[in-house]
Short mmCIF file of N, CA and C in Angstrom, two decimals:
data_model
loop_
_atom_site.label_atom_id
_atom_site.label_comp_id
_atom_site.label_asym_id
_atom_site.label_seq_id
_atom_site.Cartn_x
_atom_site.Cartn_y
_atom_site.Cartn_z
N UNK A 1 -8.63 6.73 55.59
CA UNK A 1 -8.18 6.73 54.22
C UNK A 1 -9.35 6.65 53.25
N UNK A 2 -10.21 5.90 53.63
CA UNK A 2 -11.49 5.75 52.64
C UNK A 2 -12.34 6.63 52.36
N UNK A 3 -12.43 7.88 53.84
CA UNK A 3 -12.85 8.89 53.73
C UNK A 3 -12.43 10.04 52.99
N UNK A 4 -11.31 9.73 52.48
CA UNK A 4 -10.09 10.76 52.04
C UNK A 4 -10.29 10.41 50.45
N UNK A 5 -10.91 9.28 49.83
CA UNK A 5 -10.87 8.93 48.79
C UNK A 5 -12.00 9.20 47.76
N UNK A 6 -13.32 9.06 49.00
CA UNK A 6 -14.61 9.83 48.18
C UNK A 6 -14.93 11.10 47.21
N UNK A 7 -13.75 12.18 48.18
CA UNK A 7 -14.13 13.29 47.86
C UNK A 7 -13.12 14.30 46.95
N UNK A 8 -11.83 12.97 46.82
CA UNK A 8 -10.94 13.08 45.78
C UNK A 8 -11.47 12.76 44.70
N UNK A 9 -11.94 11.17 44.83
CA UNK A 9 -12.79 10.67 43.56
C UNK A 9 -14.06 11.74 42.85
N UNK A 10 -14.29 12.35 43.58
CA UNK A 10 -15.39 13.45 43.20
C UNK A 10 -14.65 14.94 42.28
N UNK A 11 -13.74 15.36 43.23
CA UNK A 11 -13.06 16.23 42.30
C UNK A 11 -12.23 15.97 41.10
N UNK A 12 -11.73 14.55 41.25
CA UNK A 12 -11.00 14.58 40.12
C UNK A 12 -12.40 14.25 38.71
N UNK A 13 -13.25 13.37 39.01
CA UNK A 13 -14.60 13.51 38.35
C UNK A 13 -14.58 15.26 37.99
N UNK A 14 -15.12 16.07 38.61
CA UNK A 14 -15.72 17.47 38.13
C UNK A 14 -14.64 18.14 37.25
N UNK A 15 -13.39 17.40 37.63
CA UNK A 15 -12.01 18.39 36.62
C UNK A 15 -12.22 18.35 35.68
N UNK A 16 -12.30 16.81 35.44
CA UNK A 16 -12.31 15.87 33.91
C UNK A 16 -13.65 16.61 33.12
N UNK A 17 -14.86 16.53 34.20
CA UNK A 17 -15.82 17.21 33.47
C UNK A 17 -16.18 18.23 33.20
N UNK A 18 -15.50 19.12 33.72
CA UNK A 18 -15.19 20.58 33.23
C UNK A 18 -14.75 20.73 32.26
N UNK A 19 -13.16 20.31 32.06
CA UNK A 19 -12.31 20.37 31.10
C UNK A 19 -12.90 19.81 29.68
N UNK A 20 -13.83 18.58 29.63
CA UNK A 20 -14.74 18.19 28.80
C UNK A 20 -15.61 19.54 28.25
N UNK A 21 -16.16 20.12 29.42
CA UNK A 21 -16.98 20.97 28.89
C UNK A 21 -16.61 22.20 28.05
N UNK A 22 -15.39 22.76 29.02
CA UNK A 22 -14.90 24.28 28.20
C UNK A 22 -13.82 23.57 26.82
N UNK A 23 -13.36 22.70 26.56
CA UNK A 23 -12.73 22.19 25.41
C UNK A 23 -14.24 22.09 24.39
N UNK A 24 -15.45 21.44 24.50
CA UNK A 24 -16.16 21.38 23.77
C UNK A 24 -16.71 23.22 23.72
N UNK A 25 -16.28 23.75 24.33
CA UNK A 25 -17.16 25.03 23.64
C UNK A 25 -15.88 25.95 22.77
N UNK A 26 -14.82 25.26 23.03
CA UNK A 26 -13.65 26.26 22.51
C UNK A 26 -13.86 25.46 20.58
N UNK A 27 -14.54 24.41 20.48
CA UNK A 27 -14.41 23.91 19.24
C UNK A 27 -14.84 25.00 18.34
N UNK A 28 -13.98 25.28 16.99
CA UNK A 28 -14.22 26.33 16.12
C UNK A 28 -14.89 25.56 14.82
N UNK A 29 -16.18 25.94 14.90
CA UNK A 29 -16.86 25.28 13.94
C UNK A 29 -17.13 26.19 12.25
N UNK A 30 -16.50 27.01 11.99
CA UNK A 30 -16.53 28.23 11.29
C UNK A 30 -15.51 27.34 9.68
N UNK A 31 -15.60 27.66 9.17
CA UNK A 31 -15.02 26.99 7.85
C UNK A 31 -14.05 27.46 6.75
N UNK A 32 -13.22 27.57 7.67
CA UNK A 32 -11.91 28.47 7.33
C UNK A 32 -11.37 28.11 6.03
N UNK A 33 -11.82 26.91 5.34
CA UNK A 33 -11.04 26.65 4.17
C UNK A 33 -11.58 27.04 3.37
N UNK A 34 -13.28 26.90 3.24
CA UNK A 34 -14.03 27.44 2.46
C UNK A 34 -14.04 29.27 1.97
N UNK A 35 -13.45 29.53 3.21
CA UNK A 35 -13.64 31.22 2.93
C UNK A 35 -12.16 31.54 2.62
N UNK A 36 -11.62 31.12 2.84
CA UNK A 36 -10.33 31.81 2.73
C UNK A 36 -8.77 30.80 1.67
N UNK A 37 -8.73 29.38 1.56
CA UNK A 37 -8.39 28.57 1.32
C UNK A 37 -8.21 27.94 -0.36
N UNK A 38 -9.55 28.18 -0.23
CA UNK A 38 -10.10 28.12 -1.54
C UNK A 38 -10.02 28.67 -2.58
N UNK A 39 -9.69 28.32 -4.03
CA UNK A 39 -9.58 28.68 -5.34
C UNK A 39 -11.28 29.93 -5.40
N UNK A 40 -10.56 31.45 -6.11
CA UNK A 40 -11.76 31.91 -6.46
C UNK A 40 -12.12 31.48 -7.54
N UNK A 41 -13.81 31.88 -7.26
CA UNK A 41 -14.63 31.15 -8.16
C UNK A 41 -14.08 31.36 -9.82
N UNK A 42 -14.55 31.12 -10.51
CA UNK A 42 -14.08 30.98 -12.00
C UNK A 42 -14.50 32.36 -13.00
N UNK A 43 -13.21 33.00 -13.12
CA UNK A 43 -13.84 33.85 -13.72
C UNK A 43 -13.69 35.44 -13.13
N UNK A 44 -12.98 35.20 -11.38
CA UNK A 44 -13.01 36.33 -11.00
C UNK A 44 -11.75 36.96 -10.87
N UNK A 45 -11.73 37.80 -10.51
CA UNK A 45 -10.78 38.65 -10.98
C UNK A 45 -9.46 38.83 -10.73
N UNK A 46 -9.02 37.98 -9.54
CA UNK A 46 -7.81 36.77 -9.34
C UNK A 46 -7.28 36.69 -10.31
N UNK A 47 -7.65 36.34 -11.41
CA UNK A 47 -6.88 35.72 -12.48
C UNK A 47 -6.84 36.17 -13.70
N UNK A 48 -8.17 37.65 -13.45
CA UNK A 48 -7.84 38.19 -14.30
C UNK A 48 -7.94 39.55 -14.90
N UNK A 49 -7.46 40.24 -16.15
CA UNK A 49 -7.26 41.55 -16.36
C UNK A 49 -8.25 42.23 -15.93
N UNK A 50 -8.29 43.51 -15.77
CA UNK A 50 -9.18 44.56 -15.64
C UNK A 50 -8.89 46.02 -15.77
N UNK A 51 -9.41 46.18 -16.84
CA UNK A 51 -9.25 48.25 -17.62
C UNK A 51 -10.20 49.22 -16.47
N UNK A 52 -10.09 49.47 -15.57
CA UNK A 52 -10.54 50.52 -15.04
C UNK A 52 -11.46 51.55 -15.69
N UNK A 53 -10.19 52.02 -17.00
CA UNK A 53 -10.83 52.92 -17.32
C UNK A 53 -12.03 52.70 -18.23
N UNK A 54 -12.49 51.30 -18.36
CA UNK A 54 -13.64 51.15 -19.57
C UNK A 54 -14.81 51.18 -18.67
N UNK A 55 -14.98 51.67 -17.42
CA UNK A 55 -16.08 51.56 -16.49
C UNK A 55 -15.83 52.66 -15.12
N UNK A 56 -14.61 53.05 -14.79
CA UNK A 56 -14.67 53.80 -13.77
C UNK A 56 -15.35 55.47 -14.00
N UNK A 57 -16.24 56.18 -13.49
CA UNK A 57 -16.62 57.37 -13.49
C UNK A 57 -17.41 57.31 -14.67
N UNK A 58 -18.34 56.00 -14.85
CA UNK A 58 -18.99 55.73 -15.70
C UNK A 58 -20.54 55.67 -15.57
N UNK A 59 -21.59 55.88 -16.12
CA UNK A 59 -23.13 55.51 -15.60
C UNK A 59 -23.46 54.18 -15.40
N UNK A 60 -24.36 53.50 -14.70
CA UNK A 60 -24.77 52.34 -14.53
C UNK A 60 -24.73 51.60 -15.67
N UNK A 61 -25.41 52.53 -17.32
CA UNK A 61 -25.55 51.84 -18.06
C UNK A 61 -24.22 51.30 -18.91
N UNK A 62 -23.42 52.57 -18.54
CA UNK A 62 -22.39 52.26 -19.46
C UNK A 62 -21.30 50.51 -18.45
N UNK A 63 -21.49 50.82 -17.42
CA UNK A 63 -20.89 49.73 -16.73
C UNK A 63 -21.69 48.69 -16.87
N UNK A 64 -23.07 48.36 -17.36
CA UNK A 64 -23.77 47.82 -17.86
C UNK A 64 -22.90 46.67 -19.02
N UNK A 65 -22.52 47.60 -19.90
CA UNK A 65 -21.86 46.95 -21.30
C UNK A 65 -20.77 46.62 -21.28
N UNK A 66 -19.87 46.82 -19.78
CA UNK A 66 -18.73 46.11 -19.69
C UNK A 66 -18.36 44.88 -18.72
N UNK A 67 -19.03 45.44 -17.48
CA UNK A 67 -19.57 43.78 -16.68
C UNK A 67 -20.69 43.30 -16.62
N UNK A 68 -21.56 43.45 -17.45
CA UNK A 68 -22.50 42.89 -17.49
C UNK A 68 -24.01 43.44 -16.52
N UNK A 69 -24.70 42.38 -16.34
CA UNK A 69 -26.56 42.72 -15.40
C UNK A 69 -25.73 42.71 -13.86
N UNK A 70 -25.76 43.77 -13.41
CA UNK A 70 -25.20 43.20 -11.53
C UNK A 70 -26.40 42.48 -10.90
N UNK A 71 -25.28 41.46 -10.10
CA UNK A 71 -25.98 40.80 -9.72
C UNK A 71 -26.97 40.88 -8.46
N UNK A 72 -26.40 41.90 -7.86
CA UNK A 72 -27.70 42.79 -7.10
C UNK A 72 -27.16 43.98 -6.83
N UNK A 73 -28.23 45.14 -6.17
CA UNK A 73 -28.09 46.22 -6.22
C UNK A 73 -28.68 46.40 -4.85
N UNK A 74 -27.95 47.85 -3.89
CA UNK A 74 -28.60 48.23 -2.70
C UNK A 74 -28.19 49.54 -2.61
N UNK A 75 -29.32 50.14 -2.26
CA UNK A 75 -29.73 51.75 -2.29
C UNK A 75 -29.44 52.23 -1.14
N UNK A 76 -28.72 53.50 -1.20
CA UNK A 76 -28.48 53.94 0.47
C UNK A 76 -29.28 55.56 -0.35
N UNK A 77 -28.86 56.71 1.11
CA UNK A 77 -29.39 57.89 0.91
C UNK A 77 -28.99 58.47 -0.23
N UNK A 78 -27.51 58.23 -0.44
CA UNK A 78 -27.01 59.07 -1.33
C UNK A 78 -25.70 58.53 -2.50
N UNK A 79 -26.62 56.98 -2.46
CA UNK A 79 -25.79 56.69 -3.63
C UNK A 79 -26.07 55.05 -3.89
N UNK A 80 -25.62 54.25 -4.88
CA UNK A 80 -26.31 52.72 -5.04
C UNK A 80 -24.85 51.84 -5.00
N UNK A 81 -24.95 50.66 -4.16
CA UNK A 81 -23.82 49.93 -4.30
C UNK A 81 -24.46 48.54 -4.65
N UNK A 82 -23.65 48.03 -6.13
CA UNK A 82 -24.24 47.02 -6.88
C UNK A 82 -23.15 45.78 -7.00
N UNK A 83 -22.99 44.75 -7.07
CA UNK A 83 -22.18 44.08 -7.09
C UNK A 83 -22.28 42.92 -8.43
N UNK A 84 -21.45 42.80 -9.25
CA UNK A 84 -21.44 42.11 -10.31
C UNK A 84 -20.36 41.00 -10.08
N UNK A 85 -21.62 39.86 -10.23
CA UNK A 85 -21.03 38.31 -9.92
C UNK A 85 -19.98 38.18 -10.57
N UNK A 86 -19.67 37.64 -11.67
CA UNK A 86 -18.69 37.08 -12.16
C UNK A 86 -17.42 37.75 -12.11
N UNK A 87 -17.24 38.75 -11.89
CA UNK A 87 -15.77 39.16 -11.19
C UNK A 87 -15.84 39.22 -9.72
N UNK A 88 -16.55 39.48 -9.20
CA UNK A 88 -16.55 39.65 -7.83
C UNK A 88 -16.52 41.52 -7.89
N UNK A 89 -16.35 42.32 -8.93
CA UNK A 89 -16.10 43.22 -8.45
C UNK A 89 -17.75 44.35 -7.93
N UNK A 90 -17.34 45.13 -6.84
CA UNK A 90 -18.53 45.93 -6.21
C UNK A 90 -18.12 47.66 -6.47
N UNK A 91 -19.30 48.00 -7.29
CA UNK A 91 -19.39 49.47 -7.28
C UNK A 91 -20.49 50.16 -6.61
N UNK A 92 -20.00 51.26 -6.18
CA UNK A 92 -20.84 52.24 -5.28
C UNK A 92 -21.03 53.27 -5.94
N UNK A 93 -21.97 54.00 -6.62
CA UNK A 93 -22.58 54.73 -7.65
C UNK A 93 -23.27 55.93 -6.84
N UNK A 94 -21.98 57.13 -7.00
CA UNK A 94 -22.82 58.59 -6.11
C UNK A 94 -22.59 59.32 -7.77
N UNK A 95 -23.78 60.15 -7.48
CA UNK A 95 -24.25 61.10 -8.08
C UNK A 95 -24.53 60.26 -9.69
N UNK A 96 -25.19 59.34 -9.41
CA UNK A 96 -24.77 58.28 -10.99
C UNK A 96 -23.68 57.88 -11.93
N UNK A 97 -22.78 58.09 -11.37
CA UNK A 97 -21.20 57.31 -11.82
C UNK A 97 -20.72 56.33 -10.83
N UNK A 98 -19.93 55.66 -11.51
CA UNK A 98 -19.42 54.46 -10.62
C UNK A 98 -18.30 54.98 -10.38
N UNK A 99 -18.06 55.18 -8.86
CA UNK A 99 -17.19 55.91 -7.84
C UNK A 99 -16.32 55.21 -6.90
N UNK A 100 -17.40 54.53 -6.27
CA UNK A 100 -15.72 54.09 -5.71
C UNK A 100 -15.91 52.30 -6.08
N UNK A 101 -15.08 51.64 -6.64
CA UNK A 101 -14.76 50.79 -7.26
C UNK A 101 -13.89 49.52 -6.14
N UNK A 102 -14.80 48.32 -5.94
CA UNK A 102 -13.78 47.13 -5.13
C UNK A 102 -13.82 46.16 -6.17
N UNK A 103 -12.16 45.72 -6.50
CA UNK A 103 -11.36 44.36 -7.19
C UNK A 103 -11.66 43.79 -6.51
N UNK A 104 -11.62 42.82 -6.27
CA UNK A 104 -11.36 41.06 -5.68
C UNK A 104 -9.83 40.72 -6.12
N UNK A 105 -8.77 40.55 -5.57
CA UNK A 105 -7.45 40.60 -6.18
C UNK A 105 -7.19 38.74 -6.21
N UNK A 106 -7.80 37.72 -5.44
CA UNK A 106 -7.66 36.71 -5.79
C UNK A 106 -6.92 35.96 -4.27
N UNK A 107 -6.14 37.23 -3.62
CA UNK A 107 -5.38 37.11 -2.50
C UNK A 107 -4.22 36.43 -2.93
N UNK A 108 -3.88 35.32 -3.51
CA UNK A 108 -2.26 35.23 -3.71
C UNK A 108 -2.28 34.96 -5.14
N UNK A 109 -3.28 35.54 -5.89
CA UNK A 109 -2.77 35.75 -7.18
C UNK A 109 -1.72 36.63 -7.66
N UNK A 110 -1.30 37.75 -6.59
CA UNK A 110 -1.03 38.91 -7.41
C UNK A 110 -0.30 39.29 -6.04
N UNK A 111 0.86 40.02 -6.18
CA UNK A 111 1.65 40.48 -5.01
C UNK A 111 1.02 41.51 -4.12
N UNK A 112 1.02 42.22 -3.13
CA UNK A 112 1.14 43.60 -3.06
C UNK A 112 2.03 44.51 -2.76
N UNK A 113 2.29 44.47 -4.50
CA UNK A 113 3.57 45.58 -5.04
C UNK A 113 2.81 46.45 -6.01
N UNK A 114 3.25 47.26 -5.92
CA UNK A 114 2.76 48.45 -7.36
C UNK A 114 2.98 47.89 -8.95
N UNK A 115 3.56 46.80 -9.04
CA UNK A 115 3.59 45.88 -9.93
C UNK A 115 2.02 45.65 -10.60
N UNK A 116 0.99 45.09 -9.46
CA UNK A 116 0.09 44.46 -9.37
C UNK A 116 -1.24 46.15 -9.61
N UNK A 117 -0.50 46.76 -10.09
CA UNK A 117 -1.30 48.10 -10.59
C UNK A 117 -1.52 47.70 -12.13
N UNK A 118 -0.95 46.98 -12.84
CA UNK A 118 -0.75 46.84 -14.17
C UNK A 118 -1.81 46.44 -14.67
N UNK A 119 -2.39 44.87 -13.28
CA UNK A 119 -3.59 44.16 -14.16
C UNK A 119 -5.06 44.98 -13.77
N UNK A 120 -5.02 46.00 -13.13
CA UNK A 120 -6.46 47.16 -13.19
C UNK A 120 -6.07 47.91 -14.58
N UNK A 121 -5.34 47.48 -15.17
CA UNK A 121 -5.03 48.45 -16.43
C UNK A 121 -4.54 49.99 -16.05
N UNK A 122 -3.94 50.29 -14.72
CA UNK A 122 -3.05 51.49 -13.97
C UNK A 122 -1.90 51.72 -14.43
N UNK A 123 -1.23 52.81 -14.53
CA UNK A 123 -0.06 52.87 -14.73
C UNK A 123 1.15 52.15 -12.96
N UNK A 124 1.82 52.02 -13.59
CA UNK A 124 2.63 51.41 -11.99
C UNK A 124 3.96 52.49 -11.74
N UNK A 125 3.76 52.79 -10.55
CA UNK A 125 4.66 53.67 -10.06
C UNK A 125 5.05 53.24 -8.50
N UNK A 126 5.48 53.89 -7.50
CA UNK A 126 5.63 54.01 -6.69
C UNK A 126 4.57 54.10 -5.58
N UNK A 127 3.59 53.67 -4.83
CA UNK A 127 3.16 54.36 -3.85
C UNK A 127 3.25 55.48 -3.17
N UNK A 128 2.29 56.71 -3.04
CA UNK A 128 2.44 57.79 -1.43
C UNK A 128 2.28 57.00 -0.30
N UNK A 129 2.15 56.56 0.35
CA UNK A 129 1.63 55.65 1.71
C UNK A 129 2.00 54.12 1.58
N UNK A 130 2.34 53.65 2.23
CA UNK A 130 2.91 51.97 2.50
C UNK A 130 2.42 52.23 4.05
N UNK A 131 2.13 50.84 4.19
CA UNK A 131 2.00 50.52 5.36
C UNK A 131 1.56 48.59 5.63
N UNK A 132 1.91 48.27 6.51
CA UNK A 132 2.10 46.50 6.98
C UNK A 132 0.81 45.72 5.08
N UNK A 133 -0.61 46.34 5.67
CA UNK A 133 -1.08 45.90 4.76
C UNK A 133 -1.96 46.58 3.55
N UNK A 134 -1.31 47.88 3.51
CA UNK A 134 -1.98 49.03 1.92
C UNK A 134 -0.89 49.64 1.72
N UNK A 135 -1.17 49.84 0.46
CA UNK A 135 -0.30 50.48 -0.54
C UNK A 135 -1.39 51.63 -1.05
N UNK A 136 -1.24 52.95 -0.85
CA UNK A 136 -1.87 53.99 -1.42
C UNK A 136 -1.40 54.68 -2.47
N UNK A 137 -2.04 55.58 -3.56
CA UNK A 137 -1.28 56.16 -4.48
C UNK A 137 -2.60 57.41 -4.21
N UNK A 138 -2.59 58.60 -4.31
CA UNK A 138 -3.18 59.47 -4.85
C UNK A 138 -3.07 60.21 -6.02
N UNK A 139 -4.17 60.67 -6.66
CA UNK A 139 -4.20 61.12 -7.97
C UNK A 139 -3.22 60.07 -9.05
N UNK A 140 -3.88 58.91 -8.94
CA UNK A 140 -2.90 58.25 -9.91
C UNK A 140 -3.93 57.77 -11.29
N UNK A 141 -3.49 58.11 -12.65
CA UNK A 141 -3.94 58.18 -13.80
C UNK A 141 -5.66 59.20 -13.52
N UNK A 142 -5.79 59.92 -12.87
CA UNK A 142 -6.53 60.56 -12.83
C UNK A 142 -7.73 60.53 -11.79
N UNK A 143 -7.67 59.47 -11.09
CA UNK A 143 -8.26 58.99 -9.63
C UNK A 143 -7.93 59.66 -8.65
N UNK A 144 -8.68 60.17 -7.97
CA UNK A 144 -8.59 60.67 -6.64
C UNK A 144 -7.46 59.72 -5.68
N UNK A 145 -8.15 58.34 -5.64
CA UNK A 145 -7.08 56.86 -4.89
C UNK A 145 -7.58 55.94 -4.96
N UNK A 146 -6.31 55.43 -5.21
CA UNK A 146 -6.47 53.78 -5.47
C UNK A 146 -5.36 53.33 -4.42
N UNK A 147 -5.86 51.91 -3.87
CA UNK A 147 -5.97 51.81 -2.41
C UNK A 147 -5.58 50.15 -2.62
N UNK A 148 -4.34 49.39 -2.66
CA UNK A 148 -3.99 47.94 -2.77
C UNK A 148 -4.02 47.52 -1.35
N UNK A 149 -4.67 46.71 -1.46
CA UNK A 149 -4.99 45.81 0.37
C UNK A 149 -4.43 44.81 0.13
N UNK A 150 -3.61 43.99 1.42
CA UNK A 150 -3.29 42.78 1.39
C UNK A 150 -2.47 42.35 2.14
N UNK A 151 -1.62 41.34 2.57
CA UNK A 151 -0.57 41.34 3.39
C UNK A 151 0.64 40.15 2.94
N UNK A 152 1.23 39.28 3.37
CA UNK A 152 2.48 38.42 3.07
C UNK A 152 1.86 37.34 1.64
N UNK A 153 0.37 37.38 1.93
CA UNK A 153 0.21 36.43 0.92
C UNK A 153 -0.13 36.92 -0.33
N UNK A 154 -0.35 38.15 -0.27
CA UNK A 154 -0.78 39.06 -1.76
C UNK A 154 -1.81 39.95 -1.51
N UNK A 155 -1.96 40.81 -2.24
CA UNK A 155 -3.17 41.50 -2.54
C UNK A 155 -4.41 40.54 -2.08
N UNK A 156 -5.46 41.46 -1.86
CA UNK A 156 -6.84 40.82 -1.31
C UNK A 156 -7.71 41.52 -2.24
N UNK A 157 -7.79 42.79 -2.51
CA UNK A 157 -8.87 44.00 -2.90
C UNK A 157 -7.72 44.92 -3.47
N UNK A 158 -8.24 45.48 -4.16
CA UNK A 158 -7.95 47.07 -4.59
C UNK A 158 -9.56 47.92 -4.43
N UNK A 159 -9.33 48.98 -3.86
CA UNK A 159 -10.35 49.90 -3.76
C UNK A 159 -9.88 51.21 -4.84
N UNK A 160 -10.47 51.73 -5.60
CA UNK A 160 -10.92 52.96 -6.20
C UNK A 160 -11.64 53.89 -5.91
N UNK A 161 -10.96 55.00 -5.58
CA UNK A 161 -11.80 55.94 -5.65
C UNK A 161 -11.90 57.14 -6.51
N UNK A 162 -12.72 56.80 -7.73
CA UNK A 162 -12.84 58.01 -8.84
C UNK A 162 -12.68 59.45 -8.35
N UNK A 163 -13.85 59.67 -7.20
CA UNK A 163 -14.25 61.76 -7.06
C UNK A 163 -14.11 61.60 -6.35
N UNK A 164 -14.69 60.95 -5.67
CA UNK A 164 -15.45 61.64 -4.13
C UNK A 164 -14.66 61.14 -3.34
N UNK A 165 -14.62 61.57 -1.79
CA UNK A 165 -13.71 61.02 -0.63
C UNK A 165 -14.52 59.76 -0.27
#
């Protein structure tokens, strides 16, 4: 019996310390409240209006005088994508107009219904395309597409696309 007990006492030891081990690596150390949880910052576009048309298919400078200095800028081959802090919103600038256009929608500020076309300053209609989490419209107020992302909790983004595909 005593012999029978060593080598139990041993395995049930290595279970325990296993199970110790793969539980400590399953810990999710990532900060889910911070990114996702959280009130957007102040000022962005969650909460508030935005005219499209006082900046879309516009030059740097002229988008200049409506959101302001971006807060940084990055150059690819064939076009500049700049991002201006205080809305959160990011433009991608081909052929020197601001082309394709990302909202920050706030995520449960704002539904995703064609409703929520109103505060880009859009007309609201119907969608061409639905699907679990976008709402598409083509050629709507003169845009190639505008593109509502989001899912049960609201809008996340709206994407624009002025010209180009």
């Amino acid at each position: 019996m005593k012999r029978m007990l060593l080598p139990v006492a041993i395995v049930v030891a290595l279970a325990i310390a296993a199970g110790g081990f793969l539980m400590s690596r399953k810990t999710d150390r990532f900060d889910y409240e911070a990114v996702f949880e959280t009130a957007p910052p102040s000022g962005a576009a969650g909460g508030a209006r935005l005219d499209l048309k006082t900046f879309a298919g516009r030059t740097r400078d002229e988008v200049r005088e409506v959101l302001g200095e971006p807060q940084r800028c990055e150059p690819a081959e064939f076009s500049e994508r700049c991002r201006y802090g205080g809305l959160g919103v990011e433009i991608t600038y081909i052929g020197g107009k601001a082309d394709w256009i990302t909202v920050p929608m706030g995520y449960d500020a704002y539904p995703l219904l064609p409703q929520t076309l109103a505060t880009l300053g859009l007309p609201v209609r119907d969608p061409d395309d639905i699907s679990e989490h976008e709402n598409i419209w083509h050629d709507l107020a003169g845009y190639r597409e505008v593109r509502l992302v989001g899912g049960d909790q609201g809008a996340i983004y709206a994407r624009i696309k002025v010209a180009t595909r």
